[in-house]
XYZ file of C-alpha atoms in Angstrom:
705
model
C 7.054 -58.298 -144.946
C 8.487 -61.702 -143.995
C 6.450 -64.490 -145.104
C 4.966 -66.442 -141.602
C 6.136 -69.999 -140.669
C 3.048 -72.095 -141.505
C 4.005 -75.232 -139.155
C 6.858 -77.077 -137.621
C 5.793 -80.181 -140.034
C 7.500 -80.810 -143.454
C 7.743 -77.547 -145.493
C 10.698 -77.160 -147.626
C 11.755 -74.742 -150.348
C 12.364 -75.856 -153.867
C 16.040 -75.697 -153.788
C 15.827 -77.890 -150.703
C 13.563 -80.555 -152.333
C 15.964 -80.642 -155.337
C 18.375 -81.722 -152.745
C 16.536 -84.206 -151.521
C 15.576 -86.209 -154.396
C 18.833 -87.389 -155.467
C 19.914 -88.414 -151.999
C 16.539 -89.913 -151.511
C 17.007 -92.437 -154.744
C 20.499 -93.755 -153.618
C 18.900 -94.605 -149.992
C 15.339 -95.980 -151.569
C 17.371 -98.034 -153.701
C 19.166 -99.715 -150.595
C 15.808 -99.832 -148.704
C 14.117 -101.549 -151.514
C 16.435 -104.573 -152.083
C 15.807 -105.379 -148.353
C 11.779 -104.610 -148.443
C 11.486 -106.673 -151.723
C 11.400 -110.554 -151.694
C 13.625 -112.626 -154.040
C 10.923 -112.362 -156.845
C 10.737 -108.767 -156.709
C 6.860 -109.385 -155.478
C 5.205 -106.220 -153.685
C 5.330 -107.666 -149.862
C 2.034 -107.455 -147.718
C 4.562 -106.047 -144.776
C 7.920 -104.843 -144.119
C 11.071 -107.133 -143.430
C 12.577 -104.912 -141.086
C 15.032 -108.023 -140.044
C 16.958 -107.431 -143.270
C 17.031 -103.847 -143.429
C 18.235 -103.273 -139.732
C 20.969 -105.534 -140.415
C 22.549 -102.508 -142.420
C 22.243 -100.553 -139.481
C 23.996 -102.694 -136.989
C 27.289 -100.955 -137.089
C 25.889 -97.544 -136.841
C 23.618 -98.970 -133.687
C 26.302 -100.362 -132.127
C 28.385 -96.956 -131.073
C 25.179 -96.181 -129.147
C 25.230 -99.681 -126.793
C 26.048 -99.015 -123.506
C 24.797 -95.355 -123.581
C 22.059 -94.736 -120.948
C 19.573 -92.004 -120.736
C 19.979 -89.384 -118.380
C 17.236 -88.250 -116.424
C 17.721 -84.733 -115.651
C 15.016 -83.516 -112.363
C 13.859 -80.041 -112.273
C 15.163 -78.013 -109.395
C 13.128 -76.516 -106.740
C 13.197 -73.041 -108.680
C 11.914 -74.368 -111.835
C 9.025 -76.605 -110.148
C 7.759 -73.413 -108.024
C 7.697 -71.298 -111.429
C 5.739 -74.041 -113.567
C 3.231 -74.745 -110.515
C 2.386 -70.772 -110.356
C 2.118 -70.760 -114.279
C 0.079 -73.903 -113.826
C -2.505 -72.398 -111.847
C -3.253 -69.645 -114.012
C -2.675 -71.167 -117.632
C -3.133 -75.288 -117.067
C -3.431 -75.581 -121.012
C -0.301 -73.588 -122.174
C -0.223 -73.451 -125.947
C 2.886 -73.724 -128.088
C 4.319 -70.222 -127.724
C 3.705 -70.318 -124.057
C 5.691 -73.272 -123.485
C 8.366 -72.209 -125.491
C 9.005 -68.969 -123.582
C 8.683 -70.833 -120.348
C 10.951 -73.163 -121.262
C 13.491 -70.385 -122.393
C 12.843 -68.579 -118.676
C 13.515 -71.814 -117.014
C 16.332 -73.389 -119.685
C 14.161 -76.282 -120.337
C 12.873 -77.574 -123.642
C 9.499 -76.879 -124.883
C 8.988 -80.693 -125.020
C 9.725 -80.867 -121.115
C 7.434 -78.277 -120.350
C 4.486 -79.939 -122.323
C 5.384 -83.055 -120.671
C 5.358 -81.787 -117.078
C 1.791 -80.053 -117.640
C 0.610 -83.460 -118.957
C 1.834 -85.242 -116.004
C 0.441 -82.456 -113.569
C -2.930 -82.438 -115.371
C -3.025 -86.386 -114.792
C -1.876 -86.421 -111.287
C -4.833 -83.503 -110.247
C -7.367 -85.656 -112.526
C -6.323 -88.718 -110.370
C -6.568 -86.931 -107.084
C -10.291 -85.768 -108.409
C -10.986 -89.139 -108.857
C -9.884 -90.387 -105.921
C -11.727 -87.982 -103.626
C -14.827 -88.595 -105.685
C -14.531 -92.494 -105.064
C -13.691 -91.886 -101.068
C -17.371 -89.705 -101.197
C -19.175 -92.669 -103.353
C -17.364 -95.137 -100.896
C -19.043 -93.405 -97.843
C -21.999 -92.844 -99.493
C -22.416 -96.622 -100.360
C -21.543 -97.351 -96.539
C -23.862 -95.040 -95.294
C -26.993 -96.832 -97.811
C -25.901 -100.076 -96.725
C -25.939 -99.010 -92.823
C -29.425 -97.400 -93.570
C -30.425 -100.764 -95.397
C -29.289 -102.863 -92.784
C -31.293 -100.657 -90.082
C -34.475 -100.663 -92.304
C -34.351 -104.431 -92.371
C -33.761 -105.129 -88.579
C -36.773 -102.619 -87.926
C -38.916 -104.914 -90.642
C -37.835 -108.032 -89.186
C -38.392 -106.957 -85.518
C -41.793 -105.165 -86.213
C -44.714 -106.298 -83.877
C -48.052 -106.868 -84.783
C -50.310 -104.482 -82.794
C -53.170 -106.956 -82.253
C -51.476 -110.365 -81.336
C -47.880 -108.846 -80.612
C -46.333 -111.366 -82.842
C -43.690 -110.721 -85.846
C -45.525 -108.834 -88.457
C -45.378 -109.045 -92.320
C -45.096 -106.168 -94.504
C -49.291 -105.938 -95.088
C -49.348 -105.994 -90.857
C -47.373 -102.776 -90.327
C -49.166 -100.176 -88.925
C -50.616 -97.454 -91.092
C -48.582 -94.811 -89.436
C -45.374 -97.007 -90.450
C -46.682 -97.580 -93.812
C -47.481 -93.598 -94.180
C -43.860 -92.663 -93.270
C -42.661 -95.203 -95.884
C -44.548 -93.890 -98.446
C -43.364 -90.188 -97.508
C -39.780 -91.726 -97.545
C -40.261 -92.515 -101.145
C -41.860 -89.508 -102.314
C -38.775 -87.397 -100.612
C -36.417 -89.502 -102.587
C -38.260 -88.826 -105.510
C -38.281 -84.944 -104.705
C -34.737 -85.133 -104.078
C -33.574 -86.478 -107.473
C -36.153 -83.734 -109.100
C -34.456 -80.860 -107.017
C -31.348 -82.374 -108.275
C -32.311 -82.185 -111.816
C -33.396 -78.421 -111.158
C -29.699 -77.562 -109.486
C -28.252 -79.042 -113.011
C -30.193 -77.061 -115.019
C -29.505 -73.850 -113.216
C -25.735 -74.503 -112.403
C -24.604 -76.995 -114.687
C -23.520 -79.185 -111.585
C -25.060 -82.457 -112.414
C -24.938 -84.252 -109.158
C -24.876 -88.097 -110.005
C -22.304 -90.541 -109.442
C -19.881 -90.844 -112.485
C -19.538 -94.113 -114.522
C -17.281 -95.569 -117.160
C -16.039 -91.959 -117.703
C -12.684 -93.599 -119.374
C -13.519 -94.895 -122.876
C -10.752 -97.273 -122.431
C -12.275 -99.293 -119.652
C -15.751 -99.228 -121.203
C -17.882 -102.190 -121.503
C -18.533 -104.243 -124.853
C -20.185 -101.887 -127.680
C -23.979 -102.496 -127.508
C -23.805 -103.863 -124.023
C -26.202 -101.575 -122.334
C -29.037 -103.849 -121.409
C -25.968 -106.485 -119.902
C -27.129 -108.877 -117.224
C -24.356 -107.165 -114.898
C -26.635 -104.038 -114.284
C -29.208 -106.469 -112.403
C -26.985 -106.445 -109.176
C -26.475 -102.428 -109.022
C -28.406 -99.615 -108.276
C -29.729 -97.046 -110.937
C -28.365 -93.674 -109.710
C -29.828 -90.533 -111.114
C -32.420 -92.016 -113.326
C -34.955 -89.031 -112.652
C -32.088 -86.600 -113.069
C -31.304 -88.293 -116.310
C -34.479 -87.770 -117.759
C -34.948 -84.167 -116.470
C -31.955 -83.279 -118.302
C -32.677 -85.036 -121.290
C -36.111 -83.187 -121.489
C -34.446 -79.877 -121.154
C -31.791 -80.795 -123.617
C -34.650 -81.594 -126.050
C -36.350 -78.441 -125.951
C -33.244 -76.665 -126.476
C -32.242 -78.695 -129.469
C -35.626 -77.944 -131.080
C -35.553 -74.235 -130.240
C -32.122 -74.174 -131.804
C -33.307 -75.721 -134.845
C -36.037 -73.531 -135.415
C -34.597 -70.273 -134.732
C -33.152 -67.975 -137.409
C -31.277 -64.589 -137.206
C -29.953 -63.294 -135.222
C -29.691 -66.578 -133.220
C -27.506 -68.100 -136.138
C -24.927 -66.248 -138.317
C -24.829 -67.377 -141.996
C -21.151 -68.536 -143.163
C -19.234 -67.962 -146.398
C -20.048 -71.537 -147.763
C -23.828 -70.672 -147.821
C -24.358 -74.251 -145.880
C -22.880 -73.750 -142.294
C -24.425 -71.377 -139.785
C -22.578 -70.112 -136.502
C -24.383 -69.570 -133.175
C -24.332 -66.273 -132.055
C -23.130 -66.764 -128.412
C -24.733 -63.228 -127.212
C -28.246 -64.346 -127.975
C -27.596 -67.751 -127.113
C -26.849 -66.408 -123.712
C -29.559 -64.016 -123.507
C -32.371 -66.386 -124.948
C -31.192 -69.855 -122.554
C -30.430 -68.105 -119.412
C -27.343 -70.266 -118.040
C -28.587 -72.910 -120.652
C -27.984 -76.245 -118.774
C -25.286 -74.851 -116.842
C -22.781 -71.705 -116.796
C -20.285 -71.876 -119.520
C -16.673 -73.313 -118.800
C -14.415 -70.247 -119.301
C -11.239 -72.588 -119.424
C -12.747 -74.169 -122.961
C -13.822 -72.829 -126.326
C -16.745 -72.998 -127.646
C -17.990 -74.624 -131.338
C -21.178 -74.579 -132.210
C -22.640 -74.909 -136.070
C -25.879 -75.851 -138.027
C -26.277 -77.221 -141.388
C -29.227 -78.531 -143.286
C -28.841 -81.074 -146.005
C -31.049 -84.215 -147.774
C -30.118 -87.616 -147.145
C -30.890 -90.461 -149.373
C -32.304 -92.518 -146.187
C -36.195 -92.885 -144.731
C -36.275 -91.423 -141.779
C -36.714 -94.517 -139.481
C -33.656 -95.997 -140.890
C -31.678 -93.033 -139.856
C -32.536 -93.008 -136.164
C -32.247 -96.840 -136.201
C -28.589 -96.407 -137.431
C -28.286 -93.601 -134.729
C -29.476 -95.691 -131.713
C -27.679 -98.800 -132.197
C -24.102 -97.797 -131.132
C -22.499 -100.552 -133.604
C -24.576 -99.068 -136.694
C -23.599 -95.817 -135.276
C -19.743 -95.974 -135.562
C -20.314 -97.958 -139.061
C -22.181 -94.549 -140.251
C -19.466 -92.224 -138.977
C -16.387 -94.561 -139.380
C -13.908 -91.649 -139.940
C -15.489 -89.630 -137.055
C -16.156 -92.316 -134.185
C -13.303 -94.387 -133.673
C -15.132 -96.324 -130.940
C -18.335 -96.021 -128.562
C -20.254 -98.127 -126.090
C -23.579 -97.899 -124.153
C -22.989 -97.776 -120.295
C -26.676 -97.526 -119.370
C -30.224 -97.803 -120.913
C -32.681 -95.764 -118.619
C -35.182 -96.206 -120.960
C -35.833 -98.622 -123.993
C -38.524 -96.733 -125.650
C -42.041 -97.664 -127.010
C -42.455 -101.281 -128.270
C -40.856 -101.807 -131.564
C -39.834 -98.377 -131.764
C -37.221 -96.176 -130.463
C -39.638 -93.439 -129.385
C -38.662 -92.263 -126.035
C -35.129 -94.157 -125.752
C -32.652 -92.836 -123.250
C -29.167 -94.445 -123.195
C -25.796 -93.010 -121.147
C -22.911 -93.389 -124.170
C -19.357 -93.274 -124.014
C -17.522 -92.170 -127.212
C -14.293 -91.597 -128.723
C -14.462 -88.574 -131.678
C -11.572 -88.108 -134.036
C -10.175 -86.132 -136.837
C -7.638 -87.930 -138.885
C -4.417 -85.790 -138.331
C -1.665 -86.225 -135.641
C -2.087 -82.698 -135.135
C -5.713 -82.455 -133.410
C -6.204 -84.732 -130.391
C -9.287 -87.366 -129.797
C -12.256 -85.963 -127.906
C -13.561 -88.722 -125.007
C -17.364 -87.993 -123.783
C -19.745 -89.184 -121.727
C -23.192 -88.147 -122.858
C -26.899 -89.017 -122.828
C -28.807 -89.671 -126.038
C -32.353 -89.173 -126.360
C -34.887 -90.130 -129.024
C -38.319 -89.082 -129.572
C -40.771 -88.664 -132.088
C -42.913 -85.613 -132.068
C -46.150 -84.385 -134.307
C -46.400 -85.051 -137.950
C -43.645 -87.750 -137.898
C -40.595 -85.585 -137.265
C -37.701 -87.458 -135.467
C -35.366 -85.636 -133.064
C -32.305 -87.209 -131.417
C -30.406 -85.111 -129.096
C -26.678 -85.426 -127.247
C -25.829 -83.941 -123.944
C -22.980 -84.433 -121.304
C -23.850 -85.992 -118.122
C -21.456 -85.017 -115.509
C -20.580 -85.320 -111.693
C -20.095 -81.718 -111.567
C -18.662 -79.269 -113.437
C -15.041 -80.152 -113.531
C -12.609 -77.268 -114.260
C -10.040 -80.026 -115.494
C -12.590 -81.080 -118.090
C -11.331 -81.290 -121.846
C -14.773 -81.713 -123.771
C -18.306 -80.814 -122.889
C -21.199 -81.908 -125.447
C -24.118 -79.385 -125.036
C -27.529 -80.502 -126.430
C -26.171 -81.378 -129.967
C -27.999 -84.138 -132.556
C -30.262 -83.439 -135.366
C -34.404 -83.310 -136.412
C -35.170 -85.282 -139.247
C -38.193 -84.459 -141.454
C -39.318 -87.699 -143.926
C -39.621 -86.439 -147.605
C -40.665 -88.157 -150.662
C -38.814 -91.086 -152.363
C -37.308 -92.278 -149.186
C -35.388 -89.482 -148.295
C -34.971 -87.249 -145.119
C -34.146 -83.661 -144.552
C -31.945 -83.484 -141.906
C -31.090 -80.316 -139.607
C -28.082 -80.947 -137.382
C -27.104 -78.802 -134.521
C -23.436 -79.485 -132.976
C -22.648 -77.229 -130.057
C -19.681 -78.393 -127.337
C -17.113 -76.758 -125.065
C -13.621 -78.007 -125.885
C -10.034 -77.450 -124.796
C -8.411 -76.750 -128.042
C -4.714 -75.852 -126.395
C -3.425 -78.765 -128.244
C -4.693 -78.535 -131.519
C -1.368 -77.648 -133.677
C -1.559 -74.311 -135.066
C -1.747 -75.440 -138.756
C -5.156 -77.120 -137.841
C -6.861 -74.618 -135.526
C -9.015 -72.898 -138.553
C -10.208 -76.018 -139.736
C -11.334 -76.950 -136.077
C -12.861 -73.645 -135.209
C -14.715 -73.689 -138.766
C -16.276 -76.859 -138.052
C -14.926 -78.890 -140.806
C -13.297 -81.143 -137.950
C -15.948 -81.770 -135.660
C -18.882 -79.389 -136.792
C -22.443 -79.741 -138.046
C -21.411 -79.716 -141.747
C -18.834 -82.888 -141.363
C -21.284 -84.878 -139.321
C -23.642 -84.313 -142.228
C -21.209 -84.642 -145.192
C -20.560 -88.275 -143.698
C -23.983 -89.416 -143.325
C -24.657 -88.506 -146.944
C -21.847 -90.001 -148.323
C -22.168 -93.376 -146.282
C -26.072 -93.931 -147.027
C -24.698 -93.328 -150.553
C -22.798 -95.837 -150.184
C -25.466 -98.144 -148.984
C -28.121 -97.635 -151.526
C -25.066 -98.362 -154.030
C -25.949 -102.174 -153.033
C -29.453 -101.983 -154.474
C -27.989 -100.688 -158.146
C -27.133 -103.883 -159.825
C -24.694 -102.180 -162.350
C -22.493 -101.317 -159.616
C -21.726 -105.043 -158.180
C -18.478 -106.982 -158.207
C -20.237 -110.352 -158.727
C -23.525 -110.236 -156.895
C -24.981 -108.204 -153.911
C -23.652 -110.280 -151.182
C -20.176 -110.041 -152.418
C -20.153 -106.312 -152.992
C -21.361 -105.783 -149.420
C -18.620 -108.059 -148.412
C -15.525 -105.854 -150.293
C -17.727 -102.905 -148.712
C -17.336 -104.148 -145.440
C -13.685 -104.600 -145.768
C -13.083 -101.513 -146.898
C -15.014 -99.954 -144.095
C -13.031 -101.278 -141.531
C -9.766 -100.645 -143.564
C -10.819 -96.753 -143.186
C -11.400 -97.402 -139.735
C -8.336 -98.755 -138.953
C -6.233 -96.027 -140.614
C -8.231 -93.456 -139.163
C -7.704 -94.587 -135.662
C -3.894 -95.068 -136.309
C -3.630 -91.649 -137.692
C -5.397 -90.029 -134.479
C -3.744 -92.249 -131.773
C -7.339 -94.116 -131.043
C -6.974 -95.062 -127.137
C -9.735 -97.542 -128.042
C -7.851 -99.261 -130.499
C -4.974 -99.181 -128.124
C -2.403 -96.870 -130.584
C 0.364 -95.854 -127.957
C 3.051 -93.586 -128.891
C 6.519 -94.831 -129.067
C 8.283 -93.220 -126.324
C 11.105 -91.047 -128.141
C 10.388 -91.477 -131.375
C 8.291 -88.755 -132.566
C 10.118 -85.719 -134.272
C 8.685 -82.117 -135.416
C 7.806 -84.185 -138.866
C 6.534 -87.431 -138.404
C 4.384 -88.930 -135.140
C 4.955 -92.739 -134.367
C 3.072 -95.200 -132.687
C 2.672 -98.814 -132.271
C -0.456 -101.372 -131.674
C 0.100 -104.816 -130.250
C -2.269 -107.396 -131.314
C -2.695 -110.975 -129.868
C -6.352 -112.015 -130.994
C -8.007 -109.546 -133.435
C -8.231 -111.575 -136.800
C -8.793 -108.529 -138.686
C -5.382 -107.235 -137.960
C -1.814 -108.895 -138.379
C -1.019 -110.339 -135.019
C 2.087 -109.150 -133.208
C 3.591 -105.566 -133.309
C 2.218 -102.713 -136.196
C 3.851 -99.443 -136.282
C 1.973 -96.483 -137.183
C 3.588 -93.429 -138.889
C 1.629 -90.111 -139.815
C 2.592 -86.480 -140.421
C 0.597 -83.610 -142.048
C 2.032 -80.961 -144.464
C 0.995 -77.903 -146.245
C 1.082 -77.678 -149.786
C 0.494 -74.565 -152.129
C -2.264 -76.185 -154.211
C -5.971 -76.740 -154.105
C -7.297 -79.614 -152.369
C -9.063 -80.820 -155.830
C -5.655 -80.593 -157.656
C -3.863 -83.072 -154.967
C -6.649 -85.169 -155.085
C -6.953 -85.700 -158.924
C -2.807 -86.245 -158.934
C -3.126 -88.911 -156.171
C -6.030 -90.601 -158.248
C -4.226 -90.907 -161.584
C -3.242 -94.361 -161.785
C -0.288 -93.798 -164.740
C 1.375 -91.534 -162.203
C 0.806 -93.638 -159.126
C 4.316 -95.307 -159.051
C 6.037 -91.620 -159.260
C 4.895 -91.681 -155.198
C 3.953 -94.763 -154.050
C 7.452 -95.973 -153.016
C 6.350 -99.560 -151.859
C 5.496 -100.374 -155.941
C 9.325 -99.703 -156.634
C 8.223 -98.443 -160.034
C 5.812 -101.093 -160.816
C 2.617 -100.202 -162.490
C -1.107 -101.045 -161.344
C -3.956 -101.319 -163.096
C -7.834 -101.634 -162.114
C -9.368 -105.079 -161.593
C -12.814 -103.985 -160.250
C -14.522 -100.959 -158.896
C -17.783 -100.189 -156.875
C -19.090 -96.828 -157.669
C -20.721 -95.704 -154.236
C -21.751 -92.426 -154.425
C -23.234 -89.949 -157.096
C -20.143 -87.853 -156.474
C -17.600 -88.433 -159.350
C -14.742 -90.383 -157.965
C -16.113 -91.890 -154.894
C -15.505 -95.775 -155.037
C -13.901 -98.651 -153.762
C -11.660 -100.190 -156.207
C -9.617 -103.546 -156.377
C -5.975 -102.912 -158.268
C -3.539 -105.366 -159.515
C 0.101 -104.732 -159.187
C 2.278 -105.132 -162.351
C 1.157 -106.455 -165.870
C -2.572 -108.455 -166.386
C -0.420 -111.474 -167.709
C 2.466 -111.738 -164.956
C 0.159 -113.706 -162.701
C -0.315 -110.884 -160.185
C 0.201 -112.153 -156.588
C -0.634 -108.863 -154.921
C -3.796 -106.780 -155.051
C -4.338 -103.299 -153.499
C -8.069 -102.366 -152.175
C -8.470 -98.859 -151.980
C -11.151 -96.267 -151.276
C -11.564 -92.848 -152.410
C -14.199 -90.762 -150.675
C -14.663 -86.749 -151.325
C -17.242 -84.494 -149.651
C -17.790 -80.983 -148.979
C -15.324 -81.017 -145.597
C -12.562 -83.346 -146.828
C -11.263 -85.972 -149.032
C -9.403 -89.306 -148.383
C -7.498 -91.873 -150.301
C -7.212 -95.162 -148.187
C -5.516 -98.154 -149.581
C -4.186 -101.745 -148.209
C -2.046 -104.485 -150.040
C -3.932 -107.587 -149.546
C -2.699 -110.769 -150.881
C -4.402 -111.919 -154.369
C -5.836 -115.518 -153.047
C -7.193 -113.704 -150.031
C -9.234 -111.176 -151.940
C -10.297 -113.964 -154.518
C -11.660 -115.559 -151.203
C -13.777 -112.690 -150.096
C -14.836 -112.490 -154.022
C -15.909 -116.329 -153.241
C -17.975 -115.454 -150.433
C -15.261 -115.580 -147.942
C -15.756 -113.632 -144.533
C -14.023 -110.180 -144.943
C -13.700 -109.990 -141.156
C -10.831 -112.300 -140.884
C -8.873 -110.583 -143.777
C -5.782 -108.519 -141.774
C -5.192 -105.164 -143.319
C -2.353 -102.569 -142.913
C -4.020 -99.359 -144.525
C -1.801 -96.828 -145.865
C -3.419 -93.280 -147.406
C -3.822 -89.811 -147.297
C -6.349 -87.328 -145.943
C -6.934 -83.880 -147.592
C -8.409 -80.808 -145.687
C -8.428 -77.065 -147.344
C -6.522 -74.543 -145.385
C -8.628 -72.307 -143.605
C -6.015 -70.534 -142.231
C -5.475 -69.014 -145.405
C -8.785 -68.593 -146.100
C -9.596 -66.264 -143.195
C -6.578 -63.921 -143.979
C -7.293 -61.041 -146.252
C -6.741 -60.835 -149.574
C -3.380 -59.134 -149.836
C -2.036 -62.272 -147.357
C -4.472 -64.724 -148.663
C -2.573 -67.789 -150.098
C -4.569 -70.679 -151.312
C -3.580 -74.295 -150.435
C -4.619 -77.437 -148.494
C -3.188 -79.766 -145.743
C -2.361 -83.110 -146.465
C -1.958 -86.258 -144.168
C 0.173 -88.694 -144.959
C 0.258 -92.065 -142.867
C 1.349 -95.674 -142.954
C 0.841 -99.028 -141.085
C 3.868 -101.371 -141.128
C 4.023 -104.896 -139.552
C 7.030 -104.988 -137.132
C 6.903 -108.530 -135.644
C 4.695 -111.720 -135.295
C 5.121 -111.323 -131.381
C 3.344 -108.890 -129.672
C 5.359 -108.729 -126.483
C 8.719 -108.514 -128.644
C 10.309 -104.851 -128.821
C 11.069 -102.727 -131.520
C 14.155 -103.438 -133.285
C 16.378 -100.771 -133.394
C 16.716 -98.659 -136.444
C 13.114 -99.708 -137.391
C 12.145 -95.891 -136.683
C 14.550 -94.543 -138.993
C 13.149 -96.786 -141.793
C 9.729 -95.667 -141.227
C 10.716 -92.156 -140.578
C 12.735 -92.500 -144.081
C 9.574 -94.194 -145.985
C 7.204 -91.352 -144.883
C 9.561 -88.582 -145.305
C 10.408 -89.676 -148.836
C 6.950 -89.697 -149.996
C 6.359 -86.209 -148.837
C 9.290 -85.172 -150.604
C 8.553 -86.961 -153.946
C 4.940 -85.597 -153.356
C 6.247 -82.227 -153.176
C 8.857 -82.256 -155.696
C 6.140 -83.723 -158.435
C 3.766 -80.951 -157.892
C 6.524 -78.013 -157.932
C 8.052 -79.561 -161.310
C 4.588 -79.845 -162.916
C 3.266 -76.467 -161.868
C -0.066 -77.971 -160.309
C -0.887 -74.828 -158.548
């Protein structure tokens, strides 16, 4: 039987790899002559001005050529419109077949469907805005009439103007009845939401990119705007809390044990039977992901609650999952000195570090409540205007239950239940997303465990670099490096990454980011290049190979053969190998001017190694107590996932392997508004492709399988 193709991404045979290495060596020598400075020092940014000069002759042949825009014919548009009505989110196979039928490239079909979905979404938003505008005008008119009636009210005794206390008893009763009816309407609205899933409330801050500043939920701007749907929000939050508690307690047959013995999958048939309509009918256009996991976390329960309810701490706790979040509204601040009863409206962007899985944007309520026996529960649930057939992400009651344990530990049970459009997930990662390793309960818990262990390492003086304050600064710097890397790989909208038009290929995704004011990033234009490949080797073997310092110069092409040695390390986990390190480039007696900050983290879902070159003087300043927030970083690195597609095959077809994501961030120009120079994209593609080729060739030659 012919072996199925695993991906369009880099996947070469051994014969092709052998042909790549000699050609690569010649090309890389030319690149390094331009990359390195005059003293053969490892630079902090790529000097593309010199490299591009060598490509001027070739690029000049393309001058004067303009891209020809091809308009679709009427027949093509009619066929695309008809197909869209039935399949608004076609997969790769459908796009290819449709393209062949209409004589269009699959990418043209993809872009047409993206534009069509955007057009419909904008139309729905315009209709909703118009409805809200009309409703607002009606309320303003009603308010003016009430004011006029109040101002013209006469005292029944003297005939003069009446004050509020002098309004007749009948009028006071009418006002009280009006208020009661308004409350009843909100309660009925909540019940409609429970039975049909149509949360009839005005939609606020639905786009993550146009959100208020994180943590600004109690800003003064809300003093001038009414609170919409407050009763509906509380009713929905209470229903979601009840469902979360029930799902956390139930066993079989509601939950089906997974192969790993840790994760459990929700039985959809039992769920539909036990929770009739739940919080609304299932959106048939979306796939369901529902998992549960339990773990012991080295952190007190109340501290975990604080880290979850404070949006900035939440982002830091899950820096490799949450690229950004903000509080849109605070319906209740909870009891004094406690988060018990807190209800927030939050917008967030979630991601998995690979260019092959799109980010997920959501608007949801977050409700925290303390129950009997000191048990804490935090639940998230989507807060919608109405069930939108074009929606891509919907969060059913999800969250965690915390039991306080001895020795300042907590037992955490996590439930993650979402409906999502997975049509744009690449086939190579569908198994990972479906299994919950990408966004499921297991990944959230694994990240929580590792981050809590990292925080606990600050209290262990044996792991310090200098003292506790210096160690904390290094960990903060490393945390920011990880977040910057992950947001660049996934193409975070919050972090303003934009795809470079025409630069993406079947192998490499190219994005750019322009910075003008963020002190933690280089001022100017930065290019981010990333790709994901399949390797016929276990994740642990790849991880051990990449972490081996003596062989690092074999794959790290920016070292140009130089050796590295460890200058300082902070062990931030009980798991061996999890650490934040500072490396020096070259030999100890050479007077190093470049250092490398690196973080390695491995858990039950994935492994990553992220690093960034930093000037030695800057690292020394941070070690001396300097502010780490003003250190500009350009992270690169690797993310390793197990190949869940292989693990789900039968024994005969099963082939153990892993998915490796490789990414670089490269500084291009100090002017944010400057255009990307011609030839730069080819250089970035070469750097990334050569790194992947070297890794594959070394793995093949060393028989690491």
